[in-house]
Structures are given as C-alpha cells and as structure tokens.
Tab-separated table of C-alpha atoms in Angstrom:
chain	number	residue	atom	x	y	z
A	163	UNK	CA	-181.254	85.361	53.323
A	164	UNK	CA	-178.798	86.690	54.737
A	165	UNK	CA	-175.479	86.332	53.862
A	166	UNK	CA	-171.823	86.151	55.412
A	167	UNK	CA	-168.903	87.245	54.327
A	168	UNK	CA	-166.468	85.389	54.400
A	169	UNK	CA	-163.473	87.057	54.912
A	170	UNK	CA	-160.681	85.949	52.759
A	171	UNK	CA	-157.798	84.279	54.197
A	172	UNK	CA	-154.516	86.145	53.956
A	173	UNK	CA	-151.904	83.613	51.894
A	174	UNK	CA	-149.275	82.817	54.467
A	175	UNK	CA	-146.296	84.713	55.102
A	176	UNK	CA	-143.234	83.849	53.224
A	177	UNK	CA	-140.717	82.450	55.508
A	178	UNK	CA	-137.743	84.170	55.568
A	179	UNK	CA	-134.779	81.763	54.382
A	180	UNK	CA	-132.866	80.793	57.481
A	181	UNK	CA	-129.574	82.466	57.903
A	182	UNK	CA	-126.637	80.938	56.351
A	183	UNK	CA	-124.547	79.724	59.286
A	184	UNK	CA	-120.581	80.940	59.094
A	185	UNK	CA	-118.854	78.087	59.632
A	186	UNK	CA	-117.064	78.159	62.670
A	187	UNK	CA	-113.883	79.831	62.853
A	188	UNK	CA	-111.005	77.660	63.503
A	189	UNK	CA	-109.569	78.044	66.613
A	190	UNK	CA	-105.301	78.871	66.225
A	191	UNK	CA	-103.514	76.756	68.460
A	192	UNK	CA	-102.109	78.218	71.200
A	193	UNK	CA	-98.398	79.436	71.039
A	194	UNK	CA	-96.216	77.178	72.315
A	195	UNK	CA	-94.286	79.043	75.641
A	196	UNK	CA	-90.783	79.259	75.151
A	197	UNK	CA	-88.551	76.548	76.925
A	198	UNK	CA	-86.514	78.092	79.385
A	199	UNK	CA	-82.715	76.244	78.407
A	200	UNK	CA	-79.536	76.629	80.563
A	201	UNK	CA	-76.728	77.966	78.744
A	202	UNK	CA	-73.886	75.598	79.018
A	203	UNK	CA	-70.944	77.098	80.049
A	204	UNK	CA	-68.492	78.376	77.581
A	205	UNK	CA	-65.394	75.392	77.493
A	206	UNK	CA	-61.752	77.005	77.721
A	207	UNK	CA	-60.087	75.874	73.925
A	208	UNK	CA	-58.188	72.499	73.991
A	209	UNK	CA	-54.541	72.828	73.696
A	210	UNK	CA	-52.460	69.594	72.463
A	211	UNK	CA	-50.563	68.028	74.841
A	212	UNK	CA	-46.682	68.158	74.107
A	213	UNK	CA	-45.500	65.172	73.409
A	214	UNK	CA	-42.433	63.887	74.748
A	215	UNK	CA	-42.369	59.969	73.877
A	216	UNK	CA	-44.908	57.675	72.954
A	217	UNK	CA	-47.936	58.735	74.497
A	218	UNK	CA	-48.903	62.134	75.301
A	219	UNK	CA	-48.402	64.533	78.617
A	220	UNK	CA	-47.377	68.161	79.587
A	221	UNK	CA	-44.208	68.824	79.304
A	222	UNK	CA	-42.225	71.848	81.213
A	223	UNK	CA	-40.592	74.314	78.881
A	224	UNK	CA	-37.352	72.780	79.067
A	225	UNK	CA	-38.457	69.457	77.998
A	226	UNK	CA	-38.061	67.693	74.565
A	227	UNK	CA	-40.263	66.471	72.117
A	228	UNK	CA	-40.933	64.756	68.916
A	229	UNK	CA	-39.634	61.902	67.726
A	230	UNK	CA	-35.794	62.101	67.305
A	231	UNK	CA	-36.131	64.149	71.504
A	232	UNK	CA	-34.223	67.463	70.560
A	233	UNK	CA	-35.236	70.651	71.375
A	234	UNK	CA	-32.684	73.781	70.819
A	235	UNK	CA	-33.991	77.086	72.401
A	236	UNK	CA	-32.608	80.570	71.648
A	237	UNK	CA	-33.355	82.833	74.512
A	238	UNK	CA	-34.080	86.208	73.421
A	239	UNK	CA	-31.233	89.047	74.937
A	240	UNK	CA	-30.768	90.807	72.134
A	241	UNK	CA	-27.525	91.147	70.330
A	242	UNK	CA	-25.954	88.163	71.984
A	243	UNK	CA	-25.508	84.309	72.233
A	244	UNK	CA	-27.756	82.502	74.426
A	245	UNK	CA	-28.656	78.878	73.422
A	246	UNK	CA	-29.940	75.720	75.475
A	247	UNK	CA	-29.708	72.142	74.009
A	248	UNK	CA	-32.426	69.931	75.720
A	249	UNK	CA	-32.204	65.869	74.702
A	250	UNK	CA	-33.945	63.140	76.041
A	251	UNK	CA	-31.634	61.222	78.057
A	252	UNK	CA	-31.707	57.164	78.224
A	253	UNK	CA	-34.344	57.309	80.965
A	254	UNK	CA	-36.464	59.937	79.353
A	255	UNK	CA	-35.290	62.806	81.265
A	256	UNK	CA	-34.337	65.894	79.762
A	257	UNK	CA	-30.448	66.373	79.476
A	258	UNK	CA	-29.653	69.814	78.760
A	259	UNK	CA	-26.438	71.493	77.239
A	260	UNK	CA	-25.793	75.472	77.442
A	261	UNK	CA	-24.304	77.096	74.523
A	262	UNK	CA	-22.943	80.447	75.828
A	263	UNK	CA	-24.891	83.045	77.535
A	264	UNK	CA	-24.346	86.350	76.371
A	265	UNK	CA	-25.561	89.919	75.618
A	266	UNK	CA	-23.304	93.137	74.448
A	267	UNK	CA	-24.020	96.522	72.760
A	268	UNK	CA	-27.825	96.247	71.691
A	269	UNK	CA	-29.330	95.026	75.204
A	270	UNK	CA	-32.570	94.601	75.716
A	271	UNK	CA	-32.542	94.130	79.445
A	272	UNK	CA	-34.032	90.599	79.613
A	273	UNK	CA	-30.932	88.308	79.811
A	274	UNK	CA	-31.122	87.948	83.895
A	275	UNK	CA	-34.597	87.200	83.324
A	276	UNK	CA	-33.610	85.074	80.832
A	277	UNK	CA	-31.444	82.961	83.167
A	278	UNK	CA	-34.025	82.747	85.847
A	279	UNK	CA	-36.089	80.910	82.721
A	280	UNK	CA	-33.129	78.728	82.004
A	281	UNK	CA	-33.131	77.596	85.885
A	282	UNK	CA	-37.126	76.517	85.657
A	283	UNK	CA	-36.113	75.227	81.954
A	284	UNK	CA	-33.355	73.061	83.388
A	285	UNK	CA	-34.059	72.185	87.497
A	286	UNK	CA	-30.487	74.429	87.741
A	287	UNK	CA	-28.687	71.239	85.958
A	288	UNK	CA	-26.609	71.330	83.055
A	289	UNK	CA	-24.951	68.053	81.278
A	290	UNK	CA	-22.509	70.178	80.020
A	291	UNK	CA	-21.794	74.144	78.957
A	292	UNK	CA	-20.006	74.911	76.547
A	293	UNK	CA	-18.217	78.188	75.921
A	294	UNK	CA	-17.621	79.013	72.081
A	295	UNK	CA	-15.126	82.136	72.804
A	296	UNK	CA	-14.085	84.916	75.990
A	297	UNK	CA	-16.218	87.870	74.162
A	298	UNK	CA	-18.865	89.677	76.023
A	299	UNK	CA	-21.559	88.435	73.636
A	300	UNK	CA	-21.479	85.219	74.659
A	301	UNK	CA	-20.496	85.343	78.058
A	302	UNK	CA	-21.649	88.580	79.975
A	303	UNK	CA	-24.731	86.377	81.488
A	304	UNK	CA	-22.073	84.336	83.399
A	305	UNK	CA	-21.072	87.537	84.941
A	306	UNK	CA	-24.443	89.385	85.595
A	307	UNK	CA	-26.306	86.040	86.949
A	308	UNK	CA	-23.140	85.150	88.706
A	309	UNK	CA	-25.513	84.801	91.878
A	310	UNK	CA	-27.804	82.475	89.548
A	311	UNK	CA	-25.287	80.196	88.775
A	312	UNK	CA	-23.905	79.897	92.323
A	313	UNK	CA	-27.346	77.193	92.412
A	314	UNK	CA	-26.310	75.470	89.005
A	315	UNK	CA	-24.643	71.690	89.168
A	316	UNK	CA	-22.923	71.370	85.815
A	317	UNK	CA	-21.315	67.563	84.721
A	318	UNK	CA	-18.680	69.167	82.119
A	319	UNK	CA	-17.725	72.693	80.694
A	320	UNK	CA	-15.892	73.265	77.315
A	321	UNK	CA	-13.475	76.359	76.659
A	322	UNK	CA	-11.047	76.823	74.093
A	323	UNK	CA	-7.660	76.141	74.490
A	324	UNK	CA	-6.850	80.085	73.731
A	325	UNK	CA	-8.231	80.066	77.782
A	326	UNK	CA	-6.232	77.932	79.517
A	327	UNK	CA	-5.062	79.572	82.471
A	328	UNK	CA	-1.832	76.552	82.437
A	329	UNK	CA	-0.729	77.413	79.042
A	330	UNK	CA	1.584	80.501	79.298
A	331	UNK	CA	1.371	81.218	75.641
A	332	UNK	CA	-2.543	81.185	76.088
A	333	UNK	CA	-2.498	83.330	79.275
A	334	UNK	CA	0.215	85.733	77.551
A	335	UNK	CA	-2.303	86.275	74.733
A	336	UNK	CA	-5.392	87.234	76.588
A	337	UNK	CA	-3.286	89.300	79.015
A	338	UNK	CA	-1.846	91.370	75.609
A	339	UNK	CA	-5.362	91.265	73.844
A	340	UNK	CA	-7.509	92.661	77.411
A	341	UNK	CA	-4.345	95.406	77.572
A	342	UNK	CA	-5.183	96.578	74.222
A	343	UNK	CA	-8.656	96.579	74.190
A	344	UNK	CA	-8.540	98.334	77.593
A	345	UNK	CA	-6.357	101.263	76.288
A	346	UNK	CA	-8.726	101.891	73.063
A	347	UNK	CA	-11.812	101.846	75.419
A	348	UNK	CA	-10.329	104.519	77.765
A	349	UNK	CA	-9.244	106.569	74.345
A	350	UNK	CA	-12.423	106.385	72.830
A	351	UNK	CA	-14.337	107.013	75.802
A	352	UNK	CA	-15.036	110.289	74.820
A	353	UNK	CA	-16.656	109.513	71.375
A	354	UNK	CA	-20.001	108.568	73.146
A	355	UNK	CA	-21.529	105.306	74.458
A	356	UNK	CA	-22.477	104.405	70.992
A	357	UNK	CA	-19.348	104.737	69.059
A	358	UNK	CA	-19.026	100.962	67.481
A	359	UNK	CA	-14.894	100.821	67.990
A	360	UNK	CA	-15.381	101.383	71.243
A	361	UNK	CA	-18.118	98.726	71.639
A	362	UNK	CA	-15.801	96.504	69.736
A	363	UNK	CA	-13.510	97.242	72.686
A	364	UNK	CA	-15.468	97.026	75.175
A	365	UNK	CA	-16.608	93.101	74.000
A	366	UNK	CA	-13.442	92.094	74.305
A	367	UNK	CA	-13.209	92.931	78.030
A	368	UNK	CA	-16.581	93.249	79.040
A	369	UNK	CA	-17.396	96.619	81.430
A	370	UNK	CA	-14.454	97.916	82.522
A	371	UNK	CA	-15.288	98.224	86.579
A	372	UNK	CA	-12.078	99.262	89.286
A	373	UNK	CA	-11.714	95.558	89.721
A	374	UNK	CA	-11.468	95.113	86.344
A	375	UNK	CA	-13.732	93.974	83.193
A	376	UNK	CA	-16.881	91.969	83.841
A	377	UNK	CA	-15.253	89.217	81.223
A	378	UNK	CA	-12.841	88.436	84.184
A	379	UNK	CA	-15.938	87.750	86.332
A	380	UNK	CA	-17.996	85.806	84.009
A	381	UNK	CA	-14.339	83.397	83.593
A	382	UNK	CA	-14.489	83.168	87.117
A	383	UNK	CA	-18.279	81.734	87.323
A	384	UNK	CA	-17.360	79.445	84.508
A	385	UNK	CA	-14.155	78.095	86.036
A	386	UNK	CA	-15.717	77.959	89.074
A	387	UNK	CA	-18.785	79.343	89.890
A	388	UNK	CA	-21.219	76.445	89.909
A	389	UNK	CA	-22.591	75.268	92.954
A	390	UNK	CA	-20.196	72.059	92.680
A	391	UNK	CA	-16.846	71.722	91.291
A	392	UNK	CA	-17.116	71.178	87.477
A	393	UNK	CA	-14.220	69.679	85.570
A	394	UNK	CA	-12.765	71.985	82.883
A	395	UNK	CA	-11.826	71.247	79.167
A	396	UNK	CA	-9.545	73.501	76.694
A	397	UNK	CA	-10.379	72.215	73.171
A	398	UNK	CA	-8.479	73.059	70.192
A	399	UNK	CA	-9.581	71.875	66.219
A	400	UNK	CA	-9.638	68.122	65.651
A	401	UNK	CA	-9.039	67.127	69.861
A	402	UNK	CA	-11.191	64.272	70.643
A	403	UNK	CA	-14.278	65.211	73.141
A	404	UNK	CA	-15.007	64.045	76.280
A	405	UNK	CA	-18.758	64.416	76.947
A	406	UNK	CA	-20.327	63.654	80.563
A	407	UNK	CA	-21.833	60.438	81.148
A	408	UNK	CA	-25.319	61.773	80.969
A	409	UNK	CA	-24.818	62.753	77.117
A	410	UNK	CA	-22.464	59.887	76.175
A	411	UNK	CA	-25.265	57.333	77.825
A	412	UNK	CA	-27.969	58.479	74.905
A	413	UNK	CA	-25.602	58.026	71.586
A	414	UNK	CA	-24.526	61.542	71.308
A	415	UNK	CA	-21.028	62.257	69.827
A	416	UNK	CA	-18.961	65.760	69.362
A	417	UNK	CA	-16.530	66.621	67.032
A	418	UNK	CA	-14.171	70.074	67.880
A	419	UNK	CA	-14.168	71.889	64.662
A	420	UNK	CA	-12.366	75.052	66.221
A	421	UNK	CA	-10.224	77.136	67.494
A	422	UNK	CA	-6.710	76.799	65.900
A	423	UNK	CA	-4.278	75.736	68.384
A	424	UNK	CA	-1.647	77.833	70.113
A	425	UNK	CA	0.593	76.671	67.648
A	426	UNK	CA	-0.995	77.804	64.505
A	427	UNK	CA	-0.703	81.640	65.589
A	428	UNK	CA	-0.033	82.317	61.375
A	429	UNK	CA	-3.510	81.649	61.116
A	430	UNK	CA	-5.318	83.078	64.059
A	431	UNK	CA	-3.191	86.900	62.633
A	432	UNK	CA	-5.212	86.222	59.445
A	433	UNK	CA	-8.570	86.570	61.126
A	434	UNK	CA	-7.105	90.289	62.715
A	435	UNK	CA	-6.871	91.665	59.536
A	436	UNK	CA	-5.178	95.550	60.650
C-alpha cells in the first residue's frame, strides 16, 4: 500500500506583540496674542490751590493767604529795600501796603522789573506807602519807575518828619546833608566807581545828574507822583497814625517807633558818629 506523507504542519507564526502606542502628546495651548492697550496720557502734576479764606481757589501773586490773611513779600533788587504788605481787607480783597522801594551800590538790574511785578501784584493800588528814610536804598525805585507810578492810586503815604518840605529846620537839614554829600562825591570821584565812601555819598543823594540827584526825583514821585493826589504824613517817634480807611476797616493799628523829632537833634548827632 501505498503510503502518503503527510507533510507536517508548520507551528504558527508567533505574532509579533502589537506596538506600544505613545500616548498622545498633549497639545500646548496656544499663546495668548498680546492685547493691544492705549496708553493713557501722561496727567500734568496737581498743584494745591492757594488758599485765601475758607474754601480753596487761585489766587494772583499779590493775594493773601492762610488763616490770619498776611502775606509780606520782599522783592529781590539786590542791596536795597523793597517790601509789599498784602492783607485781606473786610471784603476779602487784598489791601496792600509798600514799604520802600529801593536799590543802591550792589544792583542787580531787576528793580524796574520788579515794579512792573508789584503793578500785576497790586492792580496799581496801594492802601498806603510808607517811606522809612530819603536814602537811595530805599527809594531809588520811586525815581527809576517814576513813569510806573504815574498809573499807581495810593490812599495814604508816610515820611518822616526829617522831610517835611513846611518845616524850615527839616528842609535846612536835608539842604546841608545833600550839600555835603554832594561835595565828597565830586572829591572822591576819582577813587573809582567802587570806592565805598563814595557810595556812602552817593546814597545820600542818589545819582548826581545836571538837574540834580535822582533822590530829588524819587521825593517828587512820592509827594506827588501818583496818578491821583495822595495825602502826605511826616511822622516823628510816639505821633499817633492815621491809616486809610481801607486798613483801619480790617482791625489794623500802627504805632511810629521812629525818627526822633526835629527837636531832639542831641540825639540824631549821636547816630553820625565823626
């Protein structure tokens, strides 16, 4: 018999293990775009409001503030007087008094532009002005804004009584004193512009011009010059004050603490030393 062969049957092939799957990568969330953000435009710095009573405003340069409504400005000339008095009058506006106005010797040039600040400080109105003594330091500005004051009203000026054009004695004085200082000036003349006797001099009269020294003109404008006719008072130590109506309306008193009068000439020789 014939027999078959049976041919053997191959054992399966191994199946291959199935590739691990990678887990899935995560997905990165998208960058957020930018917002596009308008700059707000840079705010100027807040300045405080001046107060001048009981709420706040602006207030002009000349006005007053705080809470007893004084302000006292010194206006810088150099070697000199210059002084503005501002107080709040009985209807809250500003009442000003002028304290001299004068520059001599160490000038630095800014005293008429000075005066042109005391005309915005004050609307060209003074209460009263008040002239402490005839030297150049404290009243050349009445001479070299002359034309400045010509648009001044003024209620009151003070002098001393060493001023009074009506008192002979007074008048003889100044007339001797202006000689004097005149004759050193033109002797010293020739020591230079800085020599300080002839400065000395030279305050006494003011500039010596051909009409005469510039302390003759700024008299005049104080006597005077104002664009209305101001009345005039020569004060001596101790003589009661009259102040304008303005000024005497708001509380304010004065008391004259100086010169010496005409008759106490003992004592004016002791401030002359030689």
């Amino acid at each position: 018999m014939a027999t078959r062969k049976i041919a053997k049957k191959r054992p399966p092939a191994k199946k291959r293990p199935a590739a691990k799957k990678r887990p899935a990568a995560k997905k990165r969330p998208a960058a957020k775009k930018p917002r596009a953000t308008k700059k707000k435009p840079a705010r100027a710095p807040k300045t405080a409001p001046v107060k001048t009573g009981p709420t706040a405003s602006s207030a002009p340069a000349g006005g007053v503030g705080g809470p007893a409504g004084i302000r006292i400005r010194m206006y810088r000339v150099g070697f000199g007087d210059f002084f503005l008095l501002s107080l709040r009058g009985a209807d809250g506006t500003p009442q000003h008094v002028l304290i001299d106005c004068g520059v001599h010797a160490a000038n630095l040039g800014s005293i008429g532009q000075a005066i042109k600040q005391l005309a915005q400080d004050t609307g060209k109105h003074l209460a009263l002005v008040i002239m402490t003594h005839h030297h150049a330091d404290h009243i050349s500005g009445f001479a070299i804004g002359k034309d400045d004051f010509k648009e001044f009203t003024v209620d009151r000026v003070w002098m001393p009584c060493w001023d009074d054009p009506k008192n002979a004695a007074a008048t003889a004085f100044q007339a001797n004193l202006t000689a004097v200082a005149t004759h050193l000036q033109l002797q010293l003349k020739v020591r230079g512009e800085n020599d300080p006797f002839r400065n000395m001099a030279e305050n006494i009269t003011g500039v010596l011009t051909a009409a005469g020294g510039s302390n003759d003109v700024a008299m005049a404008t104080l006597r005077g010059g104002f664009a209305n006719p101001a009345p005039v008072d020569y004060y001596k130590a101790g003589d009661p004050a009259t102040l304008p109506d303005s000024l005497a309306r708001i509380g304010l008193t004065a008391k004259i603490v100086g010169p010496p009068g005409l008759d106490q000439r003992d004592l004016v020789s002791q401030m002359d030393n030689n």
